[in-house]
Amino acid sequence: MRFDAIKAAQNRKVHKVKTAETPIPELYGSNVFSDEVMKNILSKEAYKSVNSSIKEGKSINREMASHVAAGLKRWALDKGATHYTHWFQPLTGSTAEKHDSFYDPDNGKAIEKFSAENLVQQEPDASSLPNGGLRNTFEARGYTAWDPSSPAFIYENTSGKTLCIPTVFVSYNGEALDYKAPLLKSINFVDKAATAVCKYFDTKITSCKASLGIEQEYFLVDEALFNARPDLMLCGRTLIGHAPAKGQQMDDHYFGSIPDRVFNYMYDFELEAIKLGIPLKTRHNEVAPGQYECAPMFEDVNLAIDHNLLLMDLMDEVARKHGFRVLFHEKPFAGINGSGKHNNWSLITNTGINLLSPGKDPDSNLLFLTIFINTIKAVKDNADIIRASIASASNDHRLGANEAPPAIISVFVGSTLTKVLKAFEQDKKSGTDGKERSINIDKIPEILADNTDRNRTSPFAFTGNKFELRAVGSTSNSAQPMTVLNSAVANQLLEFKDKVDARIKKGTSKKQAIVAELKVALKASKNILFEGNNYSDDWAKEAEKRGLSNIKNTPESLKAYVSAQAMKTFVNHGIFTKEELHARLEIMFEEYVKKIQIEGRVLADLVYTYVLPSAITYLSTLASNVKVLNDVNLKAGKAQHELIKSISDYIDDAKKQTDKMIESRKKANKMADSQKMAVAYHHNVKESFDNIRRNVDKLEQLVNDKLWQLPKYRELLFIK
Ligand code: ADP
Ligand code: MG
């Protein structure tokens, strides 16, 4: 299989993409039920209703929904769609859809049917999707409900088009069963809180939208080679494989020229993305061989996340046309970089001001500092929940693996803002009057002009006009960390406002009250600020001294979801109920267990049916050779004896370790409590993977190449 796969990969022709006949501006969003389309198709009244729902969160009444449904139906049918689906994000990590035809049989004919009911709410049953105990099987109802803030779109498959309506997914009692529902609540929450604080500065500010730009990293592997690796097929990562002689040490892949086959693939999915209104902007090679990145322009958080999920679906589908498989796993290959999903986040007002962009005068700078410092404080207080929001079995491989931020959450602000914060703070210490304070604040824009320093090792870095959460895993749904970040910042801003108001009430001027409270917040957040190398061992030691958490694995980190801080950040403000948090925790423990369980099974399978047979075949060749040489009185040399001994030892240990892992798995499976089971899977099952792998990878190095069945790293990474 390996040699056939290599041949197939080497002979694969570049799949040429027909250049878009339609100019890009016309193509852009052509499959989206966009604002412009709605303006043209809907009645004035219906358009206004949808618009105020999108902009102000007002609900749409039944009559208006009927109008929208009629317009949407006409548009979709004209575009050639035959089916429609509510498109949602269950807690499986992927998107879900259940297609219904637009046509109903009627007296031997087919008639088109799509009403307000079909648009607004559906009951997809979907009782097999994870719910963490929120749905009893006898009352297993789950409902999808229309999210007007993310426009409907048409998804094109090779032979058919489907109208997709973005929806939330909730239980009969209204509990969230998905990622989108809490995300929407958090967006609303941060909007309200930030707007309330902005009113100190500018009463024209009536809303604040959280914005997000998601950089997506991925690997490409030839389809034939992929299919010859059961671990890639079933786990999305290689469980074994010796490091190639050449990996990423030459740094010759990063930003290098893009191979033709890969370029055609990128161009192809970009064209598809453009039709769906996904504003892709950047493409380049990443650090590891076979690794790439793409990034769109930032959008409202909700839309950016929908677009990211849609993009991943598209990339997967288009890859198959090109004889590729796209790997979104955080660590498909040991020894070289893994993939992340950098989440660039900021807050933008209805007046068009980016609140994380320093302004031009003292007042707007104070507004900037207010949002900036409160964000840092929010991250400080919610560090463990942020860590939990990026936790997964697959991201565990990446965090702290000297290529991605460590599991310690800290904030990088850059040398300029470090100076600014210091000056801002010292003001109080030295007891100087308002004059110097305003000078410090005045200085920000000037100095910022050369604020170019970046810290690629920081999990949460300020990059001039936004914060970048760099620790998010490449497979994950960004709604998780963004729900946490929005809620944490909102919660902090509300607390801040209460304290400022209290000072004002006591007679302090508004500005003085704000400055005073910012200093308190800054002082309380100082130990989370770190400008150095987050990959270094010194930082781990220093962080420990500072009392920062360094939670290295998923089962341990997830507990933060039900911590006292989580109650404060989420439950008090209705983002999650306590029950929802516990249900989520349950689901995440289960997911963790299942992932490691599958990996354990695949690994044992590979050892027994691929690795050991190859090694034993080679071993017997060596042994019979020695025997033949002895028979003709040529004493077999030392080298062959040594080889036989090594191979034989590695075979023994590989088998022994594999059996041990299987035993640990059986023991772990017996645990009744899902958290304990997850912990056991982490400590006893997953930790033993490395012991198995060490032996297997040694065998790969020693066994005759012709006998090795699984495509090797050099082939997976370098054949394009
Ligand atoms: P890099 O971080 O690699 O330098 P860019 O500066 O191009 O990359 O930005 C990366 C992402 O950040 C892009 O998706 C971009 O649209 C997004 N971005 C830029 N400004 C903002 C903002 N104000 N809010 C959210 N995302 C932003
Ligand atoms: Mg970036």
PDB file of C-alpha atoms and ligand atoms in Angstrom, residues 215 342 344 454 468 470, ligand 2:
ATOM      1  CA  GLU A 215      -5.986  33.081  11.160  1.00  0.00           C
ATOM      2  CA  HIS A 342      -5.116  32.901  16.126  1.00  0.00           C
ATOM      3  CA  ASN A 344      -7.637  38.624  16.764  1.00  0.00           C
ATOM      4  CA  ARG A 454       5.690  41.385  18.351  1.00  0.00           C
ATOM      5  CA  GLU A 468      -4.506  38.240  19.628  1.00  0.00           C
ATOM      6  CA  ARG A 470      -2.811  32.765  19.941  1.00  0.00           C
TER       7      ARG A 470
HETATM    8 MG    MG B   2      -1.336  37.103  13.800  1.00  0.00          MG
END
